[in-house]
Short mmCIF file of C-alpha atoms and ligand atoms in Angstrom, two decimals:
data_model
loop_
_atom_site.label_atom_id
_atom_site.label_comp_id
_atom_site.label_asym_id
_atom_site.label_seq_id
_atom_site.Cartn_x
_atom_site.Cartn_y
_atom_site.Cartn_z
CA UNK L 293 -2.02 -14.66 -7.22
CA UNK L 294 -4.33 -16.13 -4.25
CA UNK L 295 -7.40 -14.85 -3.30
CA UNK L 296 -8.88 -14.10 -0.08
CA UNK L 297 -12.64 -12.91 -0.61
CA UNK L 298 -14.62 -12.54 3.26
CA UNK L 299 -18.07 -11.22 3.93
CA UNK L 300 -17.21 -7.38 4.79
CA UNK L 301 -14.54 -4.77 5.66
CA UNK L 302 -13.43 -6.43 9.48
CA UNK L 303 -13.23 -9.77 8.02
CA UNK L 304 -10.85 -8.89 5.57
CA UNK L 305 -8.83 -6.41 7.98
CA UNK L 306 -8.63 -9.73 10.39
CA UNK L 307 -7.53 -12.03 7.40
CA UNK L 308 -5.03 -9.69 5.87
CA UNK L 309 -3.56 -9.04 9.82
CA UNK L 310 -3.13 -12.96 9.60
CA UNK L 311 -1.63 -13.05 6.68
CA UNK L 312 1.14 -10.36 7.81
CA UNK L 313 1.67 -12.04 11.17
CA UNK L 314 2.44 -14.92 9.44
CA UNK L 315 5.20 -13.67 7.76
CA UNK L 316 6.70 -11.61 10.89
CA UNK L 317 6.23 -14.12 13.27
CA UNK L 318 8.51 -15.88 10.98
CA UNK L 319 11.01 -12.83 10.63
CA UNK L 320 10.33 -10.39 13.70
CA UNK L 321 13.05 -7.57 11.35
CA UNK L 322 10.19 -7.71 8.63
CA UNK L 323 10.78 -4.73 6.11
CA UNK L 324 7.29 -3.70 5.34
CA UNK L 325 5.82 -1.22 2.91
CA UNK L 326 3.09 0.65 4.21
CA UNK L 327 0.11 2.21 2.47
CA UNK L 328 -1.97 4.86 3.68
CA UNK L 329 -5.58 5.45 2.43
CA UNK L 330 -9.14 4.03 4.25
CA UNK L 331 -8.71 0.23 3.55
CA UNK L 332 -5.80 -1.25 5.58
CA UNK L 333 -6.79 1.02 8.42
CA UNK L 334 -8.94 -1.78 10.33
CA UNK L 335 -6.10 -4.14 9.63
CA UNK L 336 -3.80 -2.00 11.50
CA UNK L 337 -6.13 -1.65 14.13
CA UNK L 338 -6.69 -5.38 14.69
CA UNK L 339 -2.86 -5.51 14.42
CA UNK L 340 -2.58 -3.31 17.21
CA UNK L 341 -5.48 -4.84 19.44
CA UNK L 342 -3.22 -8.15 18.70
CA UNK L 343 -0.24 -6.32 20.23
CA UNK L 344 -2.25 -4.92 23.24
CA UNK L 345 -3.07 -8.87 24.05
CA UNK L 346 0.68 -9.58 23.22
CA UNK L 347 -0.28 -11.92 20.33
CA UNK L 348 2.07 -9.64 17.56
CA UNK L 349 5.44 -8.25 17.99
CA UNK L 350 6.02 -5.47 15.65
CA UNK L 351 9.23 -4.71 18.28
CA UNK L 352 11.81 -5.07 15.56
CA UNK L 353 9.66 -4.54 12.15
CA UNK L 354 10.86 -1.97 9.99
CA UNK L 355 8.21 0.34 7.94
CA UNK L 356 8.66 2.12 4.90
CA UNK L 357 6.56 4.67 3.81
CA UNK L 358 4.74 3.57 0.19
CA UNK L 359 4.01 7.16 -1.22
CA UNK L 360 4.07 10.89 -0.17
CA UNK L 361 2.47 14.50 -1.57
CA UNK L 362 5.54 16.75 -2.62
CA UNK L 363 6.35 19.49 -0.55
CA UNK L 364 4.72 18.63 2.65
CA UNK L 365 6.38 19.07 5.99
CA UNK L 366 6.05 16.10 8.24
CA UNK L 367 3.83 18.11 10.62
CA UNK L 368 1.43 19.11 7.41
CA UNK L 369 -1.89 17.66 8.36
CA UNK L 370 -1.86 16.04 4.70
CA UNK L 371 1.17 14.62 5.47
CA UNK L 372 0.78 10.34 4.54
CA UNK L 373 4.03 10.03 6.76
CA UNK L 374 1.50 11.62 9.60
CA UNK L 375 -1.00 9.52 8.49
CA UNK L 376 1.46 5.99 8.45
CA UNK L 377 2.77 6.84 12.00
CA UNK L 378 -0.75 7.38 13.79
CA UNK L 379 -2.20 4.12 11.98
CA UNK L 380 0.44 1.61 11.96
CA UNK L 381 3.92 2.86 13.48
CA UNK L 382 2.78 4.77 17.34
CA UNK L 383 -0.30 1.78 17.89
CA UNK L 384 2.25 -1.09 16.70
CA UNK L 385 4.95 0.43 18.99
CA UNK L 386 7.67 0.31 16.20
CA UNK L 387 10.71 1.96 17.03
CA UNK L 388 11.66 5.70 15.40
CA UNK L 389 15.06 3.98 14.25
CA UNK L 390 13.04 1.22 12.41
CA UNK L 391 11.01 4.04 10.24
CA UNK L 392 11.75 5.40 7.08
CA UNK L 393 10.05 8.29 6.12
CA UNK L 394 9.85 9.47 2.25
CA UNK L 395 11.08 13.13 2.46
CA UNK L 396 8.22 15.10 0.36
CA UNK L 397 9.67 18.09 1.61
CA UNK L 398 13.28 17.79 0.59
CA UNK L 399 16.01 20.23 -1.20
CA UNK L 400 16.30 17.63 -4.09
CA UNK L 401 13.13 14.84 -4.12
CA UNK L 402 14.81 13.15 -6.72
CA UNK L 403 17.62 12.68 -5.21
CA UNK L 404 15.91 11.62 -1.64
CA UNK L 405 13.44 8.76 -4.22
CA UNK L 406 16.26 7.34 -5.29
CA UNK L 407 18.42 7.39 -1.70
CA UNK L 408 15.18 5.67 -0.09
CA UNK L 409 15.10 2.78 -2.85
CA UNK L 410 18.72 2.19 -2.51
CA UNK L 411 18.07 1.76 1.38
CA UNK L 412 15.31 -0.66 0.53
CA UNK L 413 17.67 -2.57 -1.26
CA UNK L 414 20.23 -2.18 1.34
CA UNK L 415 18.26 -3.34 4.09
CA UNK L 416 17.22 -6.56 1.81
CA UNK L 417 14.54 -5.28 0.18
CA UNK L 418 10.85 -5.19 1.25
CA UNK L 419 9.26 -8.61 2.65
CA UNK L 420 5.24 -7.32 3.02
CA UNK L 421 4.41 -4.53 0.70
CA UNK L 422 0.93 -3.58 2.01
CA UNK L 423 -0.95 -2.09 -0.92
CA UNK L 424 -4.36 -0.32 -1.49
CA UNK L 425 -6.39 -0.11 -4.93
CA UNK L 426 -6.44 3.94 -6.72
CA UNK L 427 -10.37 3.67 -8.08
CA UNK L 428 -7.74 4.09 -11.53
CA UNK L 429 -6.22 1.03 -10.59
CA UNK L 430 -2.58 2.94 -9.36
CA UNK L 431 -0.33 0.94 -6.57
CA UNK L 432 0.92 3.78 -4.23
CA UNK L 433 1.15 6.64 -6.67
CA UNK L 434 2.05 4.93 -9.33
CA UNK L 435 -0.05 6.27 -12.01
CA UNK L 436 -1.26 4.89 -15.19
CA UNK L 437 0.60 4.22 -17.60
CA UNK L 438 2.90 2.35 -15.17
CA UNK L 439 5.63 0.37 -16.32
CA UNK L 440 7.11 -2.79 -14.40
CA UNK L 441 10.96 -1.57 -14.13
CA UNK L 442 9.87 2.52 -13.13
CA UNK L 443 11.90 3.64 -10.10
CA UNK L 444 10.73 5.39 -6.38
CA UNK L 445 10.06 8.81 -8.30
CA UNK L 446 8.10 11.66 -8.80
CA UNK L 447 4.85 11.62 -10.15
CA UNK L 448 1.52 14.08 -11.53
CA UNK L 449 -1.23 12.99 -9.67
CA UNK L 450 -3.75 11.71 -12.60
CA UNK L 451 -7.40 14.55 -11.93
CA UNK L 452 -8.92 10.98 -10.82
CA UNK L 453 -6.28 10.52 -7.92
CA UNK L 454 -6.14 14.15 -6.73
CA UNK L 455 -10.14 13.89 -6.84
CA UNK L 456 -10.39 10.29 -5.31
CA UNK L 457 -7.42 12.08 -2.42
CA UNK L 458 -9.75 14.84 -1.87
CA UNK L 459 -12.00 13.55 0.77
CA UNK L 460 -8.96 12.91 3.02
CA UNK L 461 -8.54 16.65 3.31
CA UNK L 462 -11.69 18.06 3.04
CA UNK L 463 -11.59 18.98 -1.33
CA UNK L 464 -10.02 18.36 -4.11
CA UNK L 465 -8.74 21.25 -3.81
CA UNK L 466 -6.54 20.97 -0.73
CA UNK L 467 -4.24 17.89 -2.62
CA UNK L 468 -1.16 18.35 -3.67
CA UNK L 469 -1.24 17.93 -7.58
CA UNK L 470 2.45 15.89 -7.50
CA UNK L 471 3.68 13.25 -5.56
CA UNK L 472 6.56 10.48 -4.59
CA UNK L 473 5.78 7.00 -4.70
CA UNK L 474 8.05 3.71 -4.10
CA UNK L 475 7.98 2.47 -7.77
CA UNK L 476 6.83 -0.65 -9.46
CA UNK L 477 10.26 -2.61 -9.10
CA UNK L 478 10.41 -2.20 -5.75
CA UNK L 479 6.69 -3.20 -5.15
CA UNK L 480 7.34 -6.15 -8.11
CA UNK L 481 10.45 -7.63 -5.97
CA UNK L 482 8.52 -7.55 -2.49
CA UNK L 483 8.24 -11.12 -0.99
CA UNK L 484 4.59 -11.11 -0.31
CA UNK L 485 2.38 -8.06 -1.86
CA UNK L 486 -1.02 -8.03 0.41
CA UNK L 487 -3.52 -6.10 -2.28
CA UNK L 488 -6.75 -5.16 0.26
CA UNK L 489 -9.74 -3.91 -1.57
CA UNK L 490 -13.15 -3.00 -0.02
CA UNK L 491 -16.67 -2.21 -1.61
CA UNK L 492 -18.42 -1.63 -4.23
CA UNK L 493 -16.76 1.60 -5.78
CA UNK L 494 -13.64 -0.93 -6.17
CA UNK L 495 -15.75 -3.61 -8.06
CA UNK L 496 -15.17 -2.67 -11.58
CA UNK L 497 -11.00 -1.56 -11.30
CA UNK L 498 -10.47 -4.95 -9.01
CA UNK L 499 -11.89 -6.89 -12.06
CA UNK L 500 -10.05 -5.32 -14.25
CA UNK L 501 -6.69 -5.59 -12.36
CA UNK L 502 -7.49 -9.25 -11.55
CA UNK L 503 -9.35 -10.78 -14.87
CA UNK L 504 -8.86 -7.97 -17.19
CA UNK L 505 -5.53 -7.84 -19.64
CA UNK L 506 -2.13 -7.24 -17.83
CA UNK L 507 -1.47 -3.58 -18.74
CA UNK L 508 0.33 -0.32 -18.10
CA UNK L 509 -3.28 1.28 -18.12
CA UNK L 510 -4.29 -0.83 -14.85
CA UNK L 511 -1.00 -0.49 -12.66
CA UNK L 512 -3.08 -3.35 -10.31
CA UNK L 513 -2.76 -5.59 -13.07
CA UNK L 514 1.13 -5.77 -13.00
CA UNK L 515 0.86 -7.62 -9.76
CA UNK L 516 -0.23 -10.78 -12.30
CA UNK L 517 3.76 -10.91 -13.23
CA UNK L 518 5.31 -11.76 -10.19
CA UNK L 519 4.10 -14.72 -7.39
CA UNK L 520 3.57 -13.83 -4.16
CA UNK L 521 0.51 -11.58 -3.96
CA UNK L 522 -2.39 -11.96 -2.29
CA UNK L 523 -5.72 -10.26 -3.22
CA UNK L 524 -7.67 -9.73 0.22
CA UNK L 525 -11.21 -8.49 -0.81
CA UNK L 526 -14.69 -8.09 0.92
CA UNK L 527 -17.73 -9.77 -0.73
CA UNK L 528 -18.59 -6.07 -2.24
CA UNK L 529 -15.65 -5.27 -4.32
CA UNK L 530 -15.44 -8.40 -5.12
CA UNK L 531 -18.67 -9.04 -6.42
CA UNK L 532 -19.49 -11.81 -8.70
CA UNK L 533 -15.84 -12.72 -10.31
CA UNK L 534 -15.55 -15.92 -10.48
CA UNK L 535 -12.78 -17.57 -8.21
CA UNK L 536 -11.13 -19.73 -9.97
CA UNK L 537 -11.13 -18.05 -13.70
CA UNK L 538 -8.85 -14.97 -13.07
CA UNK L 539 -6.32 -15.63 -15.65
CA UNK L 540 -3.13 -15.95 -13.49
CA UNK L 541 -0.32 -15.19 -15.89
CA UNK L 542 2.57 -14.47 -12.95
CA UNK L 543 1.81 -18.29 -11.56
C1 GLP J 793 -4.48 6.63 -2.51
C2 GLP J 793 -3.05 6.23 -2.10
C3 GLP J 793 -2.84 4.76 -2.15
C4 GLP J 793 -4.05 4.07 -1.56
C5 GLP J 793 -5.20 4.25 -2.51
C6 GLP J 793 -6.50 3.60 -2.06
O1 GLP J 793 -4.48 7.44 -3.62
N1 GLP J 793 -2.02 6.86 -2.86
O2 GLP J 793 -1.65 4.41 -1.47
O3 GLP J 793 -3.76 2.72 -1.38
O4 GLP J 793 -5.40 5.59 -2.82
O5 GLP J 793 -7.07 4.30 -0.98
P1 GLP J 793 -8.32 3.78 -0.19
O6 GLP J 793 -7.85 2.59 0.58
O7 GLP J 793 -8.73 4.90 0.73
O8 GLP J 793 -9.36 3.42 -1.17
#
């Protein structure tokens, strides 16, 4: 686990852009898994300003959508898959062929979660997964208790994620109380994981996922079994951890 801690919220969208422009400039056909929710949203903007200029080509990336409420239509204005095409897919210019949406709204969910992580896997599997921090510490909707091996599924929203969700729609009472999230194996087996995490409401679960014990009960904290992730922070959720003492069990 490396850490990236800069001064405020459009440092860290410009240093987590970098760090996923790295990767595609290396493999324009990056598969990348794409959270939702207020953090990554400058780094998709910056990503986009960097197209405008013609410094990124997102021309052949493929997205895939991280998580999604059950039973929304893709036109519902809660819909994340609404939310992951004006933010990163319709600014970046990536191609309707090269999206995969998470079908909240189908016949038989289950079946659809595990379709969509069998196309991951088909397509190579995921090189970026781009990943916020749940104020409980969940990755996408994966809730706590998570569990390392648990499949794209479908989920209760914990009260603390459908109250944490509830400014995006104007209440709590306007979220959906169950949703479908990409699970922990596919996030686990990702090439790079890019973890952003902004202010001081973060401070406390970011410690925990980073220094506290690897556990089911922080999701976040999983991320210390595999290599490949990078923490991108601002100086406020960071606070004062120390830099170099996070006990880094997954090298
Ligand atoms: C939501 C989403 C996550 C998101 C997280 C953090 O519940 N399910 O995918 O990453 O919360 O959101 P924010 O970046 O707005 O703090």
């Amino acid at each position: 686990m490396r850490f990236v801690v800069v001064d405020d919220h459009d440092a860290l969208s410009r240093s987590a852009a970098d760090e996923l422009a790295a990767v595609v400039a290396a493999k324009l056909s990056s598969s990348v898994l794409v959270a939702t929710g207020n953090t990554p949203m400058g780094m998709y903007a910056e990503l986009a300003e960097r197209r405008r200029r013609g410094r990124f080509d997102a021309s052949q990336l493929r997205a895939w959508q991280l998580d999604e409420y059950l039973g929304l239509a893709p036109g519902d204005r809660r819909s994340l898959y609404g939310w992951m095409r004006r933010s990163f897919v319709e600014p970046l210019g990536i191609p309707d062929g090269n999206v995969a949406r998470l079908p909240g709204d189908s016949a038989d969910p289950e079946a659809a979660c595990a379709a969509f992580e069998r196309a991951i896997l088909a397509a190579g599997g995921i090189d970026v997964a781009i990943l916020g921090l749940g104020p409980n510490g969940h990755l996408g909707f994966n809730e706590p208790p998570a569990t390392t091996d648990s499949p794209t599924r479908i989920v209760d929203l914990t009260p603390e994620s459908v109250a944490s969700n509830g400014p995006y729609w104007g209440g709590a009472d306007q979220v959906p109380r169950r949703a479908l999230t990409v699970g922990m194996r596919v996030i686990l087996n990702a090439r790079l994981t890019l973890l952003v995490v902004s202010g001081a409401h973060k401070r406390d679960i970011l410690a925990r996922a980073v220094a506290g014990p690897i556990s089911p009960d922080v999701p976040a904290s999983l991320l210390r079994t595999v290599p490949n992730v990078v923490v991108v922070a601002d100086r406020a959720a960071w606070g004062d951890l120390p830099m170099g003492s996070a006990p880094v069990d997954g090298r």
